[in-house]
């Protein structure tokens, strides 16, 4: 997905480039969450990854609400 975003950035207008930059940041967040390592038995990667993905989801929902205004 990030490769597609980078490719689209080369021909995007200013407004589209801003939107693509935001999408790229979300893509980085998702990749980071999915590649999280844990320190068992103290810190489980799946719990931390789940929390990170929930934060991303909440942020996307906030953006959706703002756009609906």
GROMACS .gro file of C-alpha atoms in nm:
model
   69
    1UNK     CA    1   0.000   0.000   0.000
    2UNK     CA    2   0.280   0.240   0.087
    3UNK     CA    3   0.442   0.178  -0.252
    4UNK     CA    4   0.115   0.269  -0.424
    5UNK     CA    5   0.087   0.585  -0.217
    6UNK     CA    6   0.442   0.689  -0.304
    7UNK     CA    7   0.371   0.628  -0.673
    8UNK     CA    8   0.051   0.834  -0.660
    9UNK     CA    9   0.235   1.120  -0.490
   10UNK     CA   10   0.439   1.183  -0.805
   11UNK     CA   11   0.130   1.292  -1.002
   12UNK     CA   12  -0.095   1.417  -0.723
   13UNK     CA   13  -0.225   1.770  -0.686
   14UNK     CA   14  -0.144   1.963  -0.369
   15UNK     CA   15  -0.469   1.860  -0.195
   16UNK     CA   16  -0.431   1.499  -0.302
   17UNK     CA   17  -0.070   1.497  -0.182
   18UNK     CA   18  -0.183   1.610   0.164
   19UNK     CA   19  -0.441   1.332   0.178
   20UNK     CA   20  -0.191   1.074   0.056
   21UNK     CA   21   0.059   1.188   0.320
   22UNK     CA   22  -0.202   1.125   0.591
   23UNK     CA   23  -0.279   0.782   0.446
   24UNK     CA   24   0.091   0.704   0.441
   25UNK     CA   25   0.119   0.793   0.810
   26UNK     CA   26  -0.169   0.557   0.892
   27UNK     CA   27  -0.004   0.283   0.684
   28UNK     CA   28   0.318   0.328   0.882
   29UNK     CA   29   0.121   0.302   1.207
   30UNK     CA   30  -0.044  -0.021   1.095
   31UNK     CA   31   0.285  -0.176   0.986
   32UNK     CA   32   0.441  -0.075   1.318
   33UNK     CA   33   0.155  -0.231   1.514
   34UNK     CA   34   0.177  -0.554   1.319
   35UNK     CA   35   0.553  -0.580   1.367
   36UNK     CA   36   0.552  -0.517   1.742
   37UNK     CA   37   0.766  -0.746   1.952
   38UNK     CA   38   0.685  -0.835   2.310
   39UNK     CA   39   0.884  -0.933   2.614
   40UNK     CA   40   0.702  -1.236   2.743
   41UNK     CA   41   0.589  -1.302   3.012
   42UNK     CA   42   0.575  -0.932   3.099
   43UNK     CA   43   0.457  -0.773   2.779
   44UNK     CA   44   0.269  -0.961   2.508
   45UNK     CA   45   0.304  -0.833   2.153
   46UNK     CA   46  -0.053  -0.921   2.061
   47UNK     CA   47  -0.195  -0.707   2.340
   48UNK     CA   48   0.020  -0.409   2.249
   49UNK     CA   49  -0.051  -0.451   1.877
   50UNK     CA   50  -0.423  -0.473   1.946
   51UNK     CA   51  -0.412  -0.151   2.149
   52UNK     CA   52  -0.220   0.028   1.874
   53UNK     CA   53  -0.469  -0.085   1.609
   54UNK     CA   54  -0.758   0.030   1.829
   55UNK     CA   55  -0.596   0.374   1.855
   56UNK     CA   56  -0.563   0.388   1.477
   57UNK     CA   57  -0.927   0.287   1.438
   58UNK     CA   58  -1.038   0.557   1.684
   59UNK     CA   59  -0.835   0.816   1.496
   60UNK     CA   60  -0.989   0.713   1.164
   61UNK     CA   61  -1.336   0.735   1.316
   62UNK     CA   62  -1.260   1.089   1.437
   63UNK     CA   63  -1.150   1.185   1.088
   64UNK     CA   64  -1.468   1.038   0.948
   65UNK     CA   65  -1.680   1.241   1.191
   66UNK     CA   66  -1.491   1.562   1.109
   67UNK     CA   67  -1.543   1.504   0.740
   68UNK     CA   68  -1.917   1.457   0.795
   69UNK     CA   69  -1.950   1.800   0.957
   0.00000   0.00000   0.00000
